[in-house]
Coordinates of C-alpha atoms in Angstrom, one line a residue:
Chain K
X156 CA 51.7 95.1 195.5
X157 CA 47.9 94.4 195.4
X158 CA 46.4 92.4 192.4
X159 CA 42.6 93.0 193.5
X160 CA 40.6 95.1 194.0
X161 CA 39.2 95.4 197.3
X162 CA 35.2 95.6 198.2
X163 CA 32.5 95.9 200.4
X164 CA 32.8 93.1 203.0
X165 CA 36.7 92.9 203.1
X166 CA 39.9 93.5 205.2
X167 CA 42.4 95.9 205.4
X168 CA 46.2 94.3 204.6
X169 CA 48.3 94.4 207.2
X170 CA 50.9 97.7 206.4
X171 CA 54.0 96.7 205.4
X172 CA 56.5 98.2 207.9
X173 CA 59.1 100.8 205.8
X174 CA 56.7 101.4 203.0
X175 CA 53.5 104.0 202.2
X176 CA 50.2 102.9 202.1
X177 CA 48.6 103.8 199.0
X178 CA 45.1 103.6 198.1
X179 CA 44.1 103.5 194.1
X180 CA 42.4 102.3 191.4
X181 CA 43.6 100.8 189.0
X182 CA 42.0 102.6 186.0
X183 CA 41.6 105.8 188.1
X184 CA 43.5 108.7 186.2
X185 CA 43.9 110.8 189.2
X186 CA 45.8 107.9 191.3
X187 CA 47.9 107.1 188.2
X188 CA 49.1 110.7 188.5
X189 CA 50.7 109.5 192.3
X190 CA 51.8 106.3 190.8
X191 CA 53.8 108.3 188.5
X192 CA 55.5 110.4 191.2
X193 CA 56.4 107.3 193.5
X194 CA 57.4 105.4 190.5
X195 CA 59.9 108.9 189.2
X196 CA 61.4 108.7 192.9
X197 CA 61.2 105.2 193.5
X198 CA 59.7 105.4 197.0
X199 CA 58.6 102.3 198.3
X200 CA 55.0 102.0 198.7
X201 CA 52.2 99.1 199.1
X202 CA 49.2 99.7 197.0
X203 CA 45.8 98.6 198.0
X204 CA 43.6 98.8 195.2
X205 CA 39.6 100.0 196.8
X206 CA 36.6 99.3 194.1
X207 CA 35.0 102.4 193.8
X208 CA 31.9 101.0 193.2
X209 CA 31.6 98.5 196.5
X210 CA 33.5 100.5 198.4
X211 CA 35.0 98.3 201.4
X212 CA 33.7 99.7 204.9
X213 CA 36.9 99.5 206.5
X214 CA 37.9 102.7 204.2
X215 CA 35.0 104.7 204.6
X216 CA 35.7 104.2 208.7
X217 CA 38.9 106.1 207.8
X218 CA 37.8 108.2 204.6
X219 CA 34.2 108.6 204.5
X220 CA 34.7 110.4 201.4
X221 CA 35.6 107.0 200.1
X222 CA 37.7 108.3 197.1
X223 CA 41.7 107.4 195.8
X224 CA 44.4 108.0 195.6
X225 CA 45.3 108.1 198.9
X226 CA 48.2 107.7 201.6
X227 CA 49.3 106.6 204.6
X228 CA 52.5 108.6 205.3
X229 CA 53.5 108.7 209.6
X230 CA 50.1 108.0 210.4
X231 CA 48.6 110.8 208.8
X232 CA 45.9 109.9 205.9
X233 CA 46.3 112.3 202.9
X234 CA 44.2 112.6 199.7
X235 CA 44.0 114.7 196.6
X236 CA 46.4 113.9 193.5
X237 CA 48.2 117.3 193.1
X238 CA 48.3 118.2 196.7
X239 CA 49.5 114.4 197.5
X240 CA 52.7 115.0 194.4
X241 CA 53.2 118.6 196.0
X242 CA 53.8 116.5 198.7
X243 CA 55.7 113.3 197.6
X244 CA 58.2 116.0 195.7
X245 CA 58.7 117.9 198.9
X246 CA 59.5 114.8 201.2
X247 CA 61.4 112.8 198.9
X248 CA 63.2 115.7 197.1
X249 CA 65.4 113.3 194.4
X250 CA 64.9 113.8 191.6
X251 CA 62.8 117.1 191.8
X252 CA 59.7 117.1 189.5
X253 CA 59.0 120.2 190.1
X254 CA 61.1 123.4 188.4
X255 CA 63.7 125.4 190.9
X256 CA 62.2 128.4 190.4
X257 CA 59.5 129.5 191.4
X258 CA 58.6 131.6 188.5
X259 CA 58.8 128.4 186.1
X260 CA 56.7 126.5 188.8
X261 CA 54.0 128.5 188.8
X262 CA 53.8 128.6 184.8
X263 CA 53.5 125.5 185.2
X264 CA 50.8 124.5 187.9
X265 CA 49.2 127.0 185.5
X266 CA 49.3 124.5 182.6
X267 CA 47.8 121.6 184.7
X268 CA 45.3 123.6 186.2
X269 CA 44.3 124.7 182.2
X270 CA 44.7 120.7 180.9
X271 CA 41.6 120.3 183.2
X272 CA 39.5 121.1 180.2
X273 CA 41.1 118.2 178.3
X274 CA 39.6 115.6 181.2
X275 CA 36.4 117.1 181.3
X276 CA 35.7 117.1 176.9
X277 CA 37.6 114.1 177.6
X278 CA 34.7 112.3 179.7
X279 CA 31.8 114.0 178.4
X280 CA 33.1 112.3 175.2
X281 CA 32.8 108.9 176.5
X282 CA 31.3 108.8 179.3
X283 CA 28.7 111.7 180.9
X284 CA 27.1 112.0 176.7
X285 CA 24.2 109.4 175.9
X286 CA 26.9 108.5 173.2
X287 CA 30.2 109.5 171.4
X288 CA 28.9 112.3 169.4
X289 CA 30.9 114.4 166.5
X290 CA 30.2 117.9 168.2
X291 CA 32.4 116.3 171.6
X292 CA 34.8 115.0 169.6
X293 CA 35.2 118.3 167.9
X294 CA 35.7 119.7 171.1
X295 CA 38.1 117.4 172.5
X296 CA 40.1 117.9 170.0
X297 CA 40.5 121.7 169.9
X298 CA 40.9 121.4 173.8
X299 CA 44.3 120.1 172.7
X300 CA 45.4 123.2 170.4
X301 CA 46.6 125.0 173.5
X302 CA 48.7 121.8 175.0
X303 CA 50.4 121.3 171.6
X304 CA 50.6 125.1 171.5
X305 CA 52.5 125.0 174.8
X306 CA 54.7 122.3 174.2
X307 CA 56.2 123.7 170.9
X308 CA 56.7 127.2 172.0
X309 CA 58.7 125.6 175.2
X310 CA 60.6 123.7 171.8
X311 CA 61.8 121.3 174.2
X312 CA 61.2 117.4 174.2
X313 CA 59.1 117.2 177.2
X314 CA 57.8 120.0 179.2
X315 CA 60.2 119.4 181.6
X316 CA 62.8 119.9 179.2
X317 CA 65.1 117.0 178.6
X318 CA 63.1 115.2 180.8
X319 CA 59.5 114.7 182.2
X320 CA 58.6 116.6 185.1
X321 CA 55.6 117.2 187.1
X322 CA 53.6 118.6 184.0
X323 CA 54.3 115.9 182.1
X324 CA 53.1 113.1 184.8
X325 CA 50.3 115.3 186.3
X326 CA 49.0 115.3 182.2
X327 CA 49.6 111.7 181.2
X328 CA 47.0 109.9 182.2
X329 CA 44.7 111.2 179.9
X330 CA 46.6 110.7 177.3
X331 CA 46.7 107.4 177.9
X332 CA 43.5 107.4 177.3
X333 CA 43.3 109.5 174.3
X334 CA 44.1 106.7 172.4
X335 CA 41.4 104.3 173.8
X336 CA 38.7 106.3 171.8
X337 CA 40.0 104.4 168.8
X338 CA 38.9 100.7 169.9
X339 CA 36.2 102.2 172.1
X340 CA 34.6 103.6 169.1
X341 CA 35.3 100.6 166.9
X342 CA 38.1 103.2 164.4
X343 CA 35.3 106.1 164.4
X344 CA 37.2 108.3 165.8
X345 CA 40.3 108.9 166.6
X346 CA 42.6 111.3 167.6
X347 CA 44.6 112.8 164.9
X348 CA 47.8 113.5 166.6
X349 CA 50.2 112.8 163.4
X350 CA 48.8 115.3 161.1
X351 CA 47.3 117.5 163.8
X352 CA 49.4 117.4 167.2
X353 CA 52.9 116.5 165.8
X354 CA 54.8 117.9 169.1
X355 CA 52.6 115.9 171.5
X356 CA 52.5 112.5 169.3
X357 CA 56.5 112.8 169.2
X358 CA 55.7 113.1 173.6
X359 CA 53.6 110.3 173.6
X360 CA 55.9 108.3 172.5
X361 CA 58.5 108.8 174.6
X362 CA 56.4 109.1 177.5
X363 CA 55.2 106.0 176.9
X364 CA 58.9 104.5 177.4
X365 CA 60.0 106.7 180.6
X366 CA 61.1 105.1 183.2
X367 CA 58.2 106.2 185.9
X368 CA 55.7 105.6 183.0
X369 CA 56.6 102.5 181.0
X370 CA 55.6 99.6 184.6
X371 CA 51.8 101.0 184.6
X372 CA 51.4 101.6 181.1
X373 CA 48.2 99.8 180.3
X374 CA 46.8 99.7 176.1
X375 CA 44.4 101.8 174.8
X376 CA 42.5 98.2 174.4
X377 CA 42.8 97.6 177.7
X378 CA 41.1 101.3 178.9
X379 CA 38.7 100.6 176.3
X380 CA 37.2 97.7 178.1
X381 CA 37.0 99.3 181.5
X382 CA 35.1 102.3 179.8
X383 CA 32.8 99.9 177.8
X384 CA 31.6 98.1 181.4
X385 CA 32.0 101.3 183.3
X386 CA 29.4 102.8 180.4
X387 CA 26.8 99.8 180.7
X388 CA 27.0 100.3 184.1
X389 CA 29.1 97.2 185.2
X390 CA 32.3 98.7 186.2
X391 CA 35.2 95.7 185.9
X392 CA 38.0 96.7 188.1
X393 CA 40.1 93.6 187.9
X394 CA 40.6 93.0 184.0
Chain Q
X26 CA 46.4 152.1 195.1
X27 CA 43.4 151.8 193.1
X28 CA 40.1 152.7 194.6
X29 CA 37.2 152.3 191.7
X30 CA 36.6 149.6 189.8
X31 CA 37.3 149.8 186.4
X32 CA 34.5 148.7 184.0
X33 CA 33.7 147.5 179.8
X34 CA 35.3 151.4 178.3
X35 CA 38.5 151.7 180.7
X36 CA 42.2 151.8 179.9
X37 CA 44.6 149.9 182.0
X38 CA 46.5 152.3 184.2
X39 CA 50.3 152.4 183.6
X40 CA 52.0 150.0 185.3
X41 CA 54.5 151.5 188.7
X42 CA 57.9 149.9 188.3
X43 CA 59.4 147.9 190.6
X44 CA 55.9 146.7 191.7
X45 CA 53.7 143.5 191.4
X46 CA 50.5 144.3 189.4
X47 CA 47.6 143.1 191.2
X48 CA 44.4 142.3 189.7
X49 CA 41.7 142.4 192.5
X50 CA 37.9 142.9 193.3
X51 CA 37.4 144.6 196.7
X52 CA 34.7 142.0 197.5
X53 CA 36.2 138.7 196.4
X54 CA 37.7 136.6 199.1
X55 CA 39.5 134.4 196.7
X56 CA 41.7 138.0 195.9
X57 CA 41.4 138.5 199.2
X58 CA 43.5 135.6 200.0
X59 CA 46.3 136.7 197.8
X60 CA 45.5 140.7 199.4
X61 CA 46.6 139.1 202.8
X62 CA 49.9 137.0 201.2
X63 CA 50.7 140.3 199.5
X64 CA 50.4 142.1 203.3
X65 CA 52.0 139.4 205.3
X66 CA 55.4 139.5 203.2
X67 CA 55.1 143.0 202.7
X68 CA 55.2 143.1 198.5
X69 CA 55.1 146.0 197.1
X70 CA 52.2 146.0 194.3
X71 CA 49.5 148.3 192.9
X72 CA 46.1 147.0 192.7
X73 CA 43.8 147.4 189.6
X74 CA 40.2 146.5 191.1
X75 CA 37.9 144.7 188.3
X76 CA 34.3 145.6 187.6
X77 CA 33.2 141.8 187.2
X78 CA 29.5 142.6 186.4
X79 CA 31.5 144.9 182.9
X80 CA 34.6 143.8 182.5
X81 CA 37.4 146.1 181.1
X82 CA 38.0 144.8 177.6
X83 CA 41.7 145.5 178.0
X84 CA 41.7 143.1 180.6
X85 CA 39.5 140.1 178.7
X86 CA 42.1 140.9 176.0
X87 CA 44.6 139.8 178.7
X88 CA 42.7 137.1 180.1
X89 CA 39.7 136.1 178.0
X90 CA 38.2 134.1 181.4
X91 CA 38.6 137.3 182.8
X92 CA 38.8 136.2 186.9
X93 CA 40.3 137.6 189.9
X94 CA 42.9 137.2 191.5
X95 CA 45.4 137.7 188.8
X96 CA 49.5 138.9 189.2
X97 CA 51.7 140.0 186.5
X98 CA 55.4 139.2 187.6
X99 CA 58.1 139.3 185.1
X100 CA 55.8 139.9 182.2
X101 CA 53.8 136.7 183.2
X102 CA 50.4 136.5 184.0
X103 CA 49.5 134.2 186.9
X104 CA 46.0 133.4 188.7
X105 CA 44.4 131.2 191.0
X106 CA 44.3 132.2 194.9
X107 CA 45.8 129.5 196.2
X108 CA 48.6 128.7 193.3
X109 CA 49.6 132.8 193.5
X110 CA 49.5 132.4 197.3
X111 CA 52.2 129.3 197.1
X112 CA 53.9 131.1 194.9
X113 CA 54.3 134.6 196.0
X114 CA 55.5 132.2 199.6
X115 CA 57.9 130.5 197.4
X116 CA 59.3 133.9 195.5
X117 CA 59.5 136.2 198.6
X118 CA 60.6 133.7 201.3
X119 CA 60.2 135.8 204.2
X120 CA 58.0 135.4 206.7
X121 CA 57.8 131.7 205.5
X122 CA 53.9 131.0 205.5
X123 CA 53.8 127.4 205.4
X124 CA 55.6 125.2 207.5
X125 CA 58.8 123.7 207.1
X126 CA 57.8 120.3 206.9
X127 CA 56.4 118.5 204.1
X128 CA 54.0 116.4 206.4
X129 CA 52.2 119.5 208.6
X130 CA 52.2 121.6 205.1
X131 CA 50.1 118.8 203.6
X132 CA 48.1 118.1 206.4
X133 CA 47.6 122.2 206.4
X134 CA 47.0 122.1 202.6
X135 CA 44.5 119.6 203.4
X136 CA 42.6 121.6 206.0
X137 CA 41.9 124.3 203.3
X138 CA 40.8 122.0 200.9
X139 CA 38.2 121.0 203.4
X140 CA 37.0 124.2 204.7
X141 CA 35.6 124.8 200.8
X142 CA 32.4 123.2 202.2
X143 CA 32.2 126.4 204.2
X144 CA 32.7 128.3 201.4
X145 CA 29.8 126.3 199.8
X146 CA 27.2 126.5 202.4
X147 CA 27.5 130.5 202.9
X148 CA 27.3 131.5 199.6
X149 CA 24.2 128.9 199.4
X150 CA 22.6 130.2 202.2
X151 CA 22.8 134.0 201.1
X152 CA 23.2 133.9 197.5
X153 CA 22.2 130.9 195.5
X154 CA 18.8 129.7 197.2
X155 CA 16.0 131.9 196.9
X156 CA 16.0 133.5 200.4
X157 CA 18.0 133.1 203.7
X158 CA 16.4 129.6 205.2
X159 CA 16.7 127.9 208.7
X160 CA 18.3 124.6 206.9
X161 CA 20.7 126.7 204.9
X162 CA 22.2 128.2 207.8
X163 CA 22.0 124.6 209.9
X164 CA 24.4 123.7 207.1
X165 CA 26.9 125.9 207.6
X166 CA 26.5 126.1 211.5
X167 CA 27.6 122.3 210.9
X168 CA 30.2 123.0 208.5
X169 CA 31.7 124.9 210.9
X170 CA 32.3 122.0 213.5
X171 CA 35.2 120.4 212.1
X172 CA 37.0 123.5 211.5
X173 CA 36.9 124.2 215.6
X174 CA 37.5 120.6 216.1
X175 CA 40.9 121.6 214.1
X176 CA 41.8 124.3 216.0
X177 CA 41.0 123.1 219.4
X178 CA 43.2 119.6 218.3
X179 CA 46.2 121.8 217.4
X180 CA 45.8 123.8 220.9
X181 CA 47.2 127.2 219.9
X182 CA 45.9 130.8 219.1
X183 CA 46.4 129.9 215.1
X184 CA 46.3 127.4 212.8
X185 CA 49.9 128.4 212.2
X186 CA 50.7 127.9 215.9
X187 CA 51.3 131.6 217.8
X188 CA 51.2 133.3 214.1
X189 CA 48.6 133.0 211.5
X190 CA 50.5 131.2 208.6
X191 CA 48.9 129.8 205.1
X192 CA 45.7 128.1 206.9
X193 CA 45.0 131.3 208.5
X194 CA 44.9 133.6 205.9
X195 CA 43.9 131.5 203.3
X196 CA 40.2 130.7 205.3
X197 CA 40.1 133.7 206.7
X198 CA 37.9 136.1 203.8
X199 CA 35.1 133.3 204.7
X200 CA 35.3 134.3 208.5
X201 CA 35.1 138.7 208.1
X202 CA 32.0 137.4 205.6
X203 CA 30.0 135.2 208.0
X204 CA 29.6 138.1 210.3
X205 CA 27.8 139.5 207.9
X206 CA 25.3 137.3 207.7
X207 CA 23.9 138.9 211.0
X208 CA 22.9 142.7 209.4
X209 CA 22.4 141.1 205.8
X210 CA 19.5 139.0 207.5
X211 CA 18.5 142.0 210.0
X212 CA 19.8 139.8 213.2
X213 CA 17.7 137.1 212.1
X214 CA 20.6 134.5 211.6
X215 CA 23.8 134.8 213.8
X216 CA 26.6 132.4 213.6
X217 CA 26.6 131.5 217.4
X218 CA 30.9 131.7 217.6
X219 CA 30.6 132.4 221.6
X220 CA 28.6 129.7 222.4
X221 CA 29.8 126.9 220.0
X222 CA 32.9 127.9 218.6
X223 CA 34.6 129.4 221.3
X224 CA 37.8 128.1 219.5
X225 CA 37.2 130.4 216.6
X226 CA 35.8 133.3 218.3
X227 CA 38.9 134.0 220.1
X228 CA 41.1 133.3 217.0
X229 CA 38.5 135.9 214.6
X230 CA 39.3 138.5 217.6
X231 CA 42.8 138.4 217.2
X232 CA 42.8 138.2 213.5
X233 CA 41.2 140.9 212.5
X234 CA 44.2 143.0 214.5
X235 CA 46.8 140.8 212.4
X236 CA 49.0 143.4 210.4
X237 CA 47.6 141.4 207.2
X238 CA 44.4 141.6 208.1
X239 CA 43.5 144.9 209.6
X240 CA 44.6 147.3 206.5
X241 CA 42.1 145.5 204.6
X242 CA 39.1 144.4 206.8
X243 CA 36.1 145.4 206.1
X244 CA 32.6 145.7 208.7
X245 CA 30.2 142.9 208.6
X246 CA 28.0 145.6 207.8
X247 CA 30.1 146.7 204.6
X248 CA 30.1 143.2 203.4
X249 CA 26.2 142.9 204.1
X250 CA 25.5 146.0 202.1
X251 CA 27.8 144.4 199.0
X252 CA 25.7 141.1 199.5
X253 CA 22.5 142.5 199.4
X254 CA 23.4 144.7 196.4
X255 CA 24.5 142.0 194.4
X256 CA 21.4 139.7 195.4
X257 CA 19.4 142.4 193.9
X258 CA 21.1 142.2 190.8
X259 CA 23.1 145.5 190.9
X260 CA 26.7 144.8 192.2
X261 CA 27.9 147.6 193.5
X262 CA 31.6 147.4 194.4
X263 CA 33.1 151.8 194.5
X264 CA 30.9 151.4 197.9

């Protein structure tokens, strides 16, 4: 497992024979959603950890994209988070994430594919807007309506069911960071999941506990300081 | 079979039991791609074409973004071309379009995800700039190379092997459109297949005979005709 984040003028690790390669970011949401998946089936892996912002030239030589997560899997380089857990679920089957039927799997893709709102209010909030503004914040938060919506006509714990599945990890992430706009915004605003989001803040509490969750759970503190550099324009990967 | 598209005043046609509905555009190659699933595995379905340019209230009623391709199965409504197309290959299992294995479906997933730059470059060279241009087309000459380079590395007819499977039909809307580009620009521009992409000129030959493809092919000269319509600002799609 890597500590550091990897730059412009370094070397690629040696591979560690019996094990993926995977390429992240530490604070990347999109990675995080394949951490989740090897973590839920507890496929050994090796993580090199690229900085996104010196990007090391050894990767670009075999990803000129340059972006995570990524993996090494029988030689083949693969990318893109929901195509690489597609994956990761087919190859390493136990425990499915993914519903048996197909019906129920679709349904679901379909409520991923819709959270992408979420991420996108989610950034313009804190990042893409000259600042945090009330109007984004308003909108963020009724970009959740249809997520708690979801979870309590499914009226089960998780979306999954009695357990997280592919919905719940592909949607994490950013709820991780949901709470980060409270110390990011120094209490201004916050998310009001109690009074508003009952269902999901029940989630979030359990998700924060799962098994696959709980080893790369990182504060909203934490998040808040890598958005704070990332905003000035001093990206800190390794904090 | 529908055969006009239905526009702002309509009523939703009854619905034909025992059959998927289908919500389709005859000019829209992302329904296209689900068209050619729907063909491949033989599904019976009746299509209810979508004016896009005055959409049915009925159907904004049912989906307020109010996109093709859309499927109603079991009382659910799905979209998105390539989630329906993994689904209907999931719910009617024969003839399998992906492959078996998890590694050459990613590594097939992946080549779709990279011909979007394709995608891009035609619709930029005949739709979005202001008028067909010399570096426009360069652009998608070039965009072009890899997707030969893919074929001609996996050393059969298809990207599927001796069949088109997923890769094939899922890029193939793209391929019946650049064709067009020859009458839309009055011979002007022509993709040079023959000389540079022999690869691909052999494979477009024998897909448009494919028993998906041919029921629903339409003449470059068709497509150019829809092209230039809409460039004008009157879509025309009963043509």
């Amino acid at each position: 497992m890597a500590t550091k984040h990897l730059s412009k003028d370094s070397v690629e690790p040696p591979k560690v024979l019996g094990s993926l390669r995977f390429y992240s970011m530490r604070f990347c949401p999109y990675a995080q959603r394949v951490q989740l998946v090897l973590n839920a089936k507890g496929t050994p892996h090796d993580t090199v950890f690229i900085n996104l912002s010196e990007k090391p030239e050894w990767y670009l030589t075999i990803f000129p994209a340059g972006k995570v997560p990524a993996l090494i899997y029988d030689g083949k380089f693969l990318s893109e988070s929901l195509i690489l857990a597609d994956f990761l679920d087919e190859q390493f089957p136990e425990p499915p994430l993914w519903n048996s039927s197909p019906l129920q799997k679709i349904l679901d893709k379909l409520v991923i594919e819709s959270f992408g709102k979420v991420g996108t209010a989610f950034y313009k909030l804190i990042m893409t807007s000259e600042k945090v503004e009330e109007k984004y914040f308003d909108e963020l938060v009724a970009s959740l309506i249809p997520i708690e919506t979801e979870l309590a006509e499914r009226g089960s714990t998780f979306f999954g069911g009695d357990k997280p599945n592919m919905v719940d990890y592909m949607i994490w992430p950013w709820f991780e960071r949901l709470d980060s706009i409270d110390p990011y915004t120094q209490g201004k605003f916050v998310i009001p999941f109690n009074d508003k989001f009952p269902k999901l803040a029940k989630w979030k509490n359990l998700m924060i506990v799962d098994k696959a969750v709980a080893p790369y759970y990182l504060t909203p503190e934490k998040h808040a300081e890598h958005f704070t550099k990332r905003k000035a324009g001093l990206p800190a990967y390794d904090i």
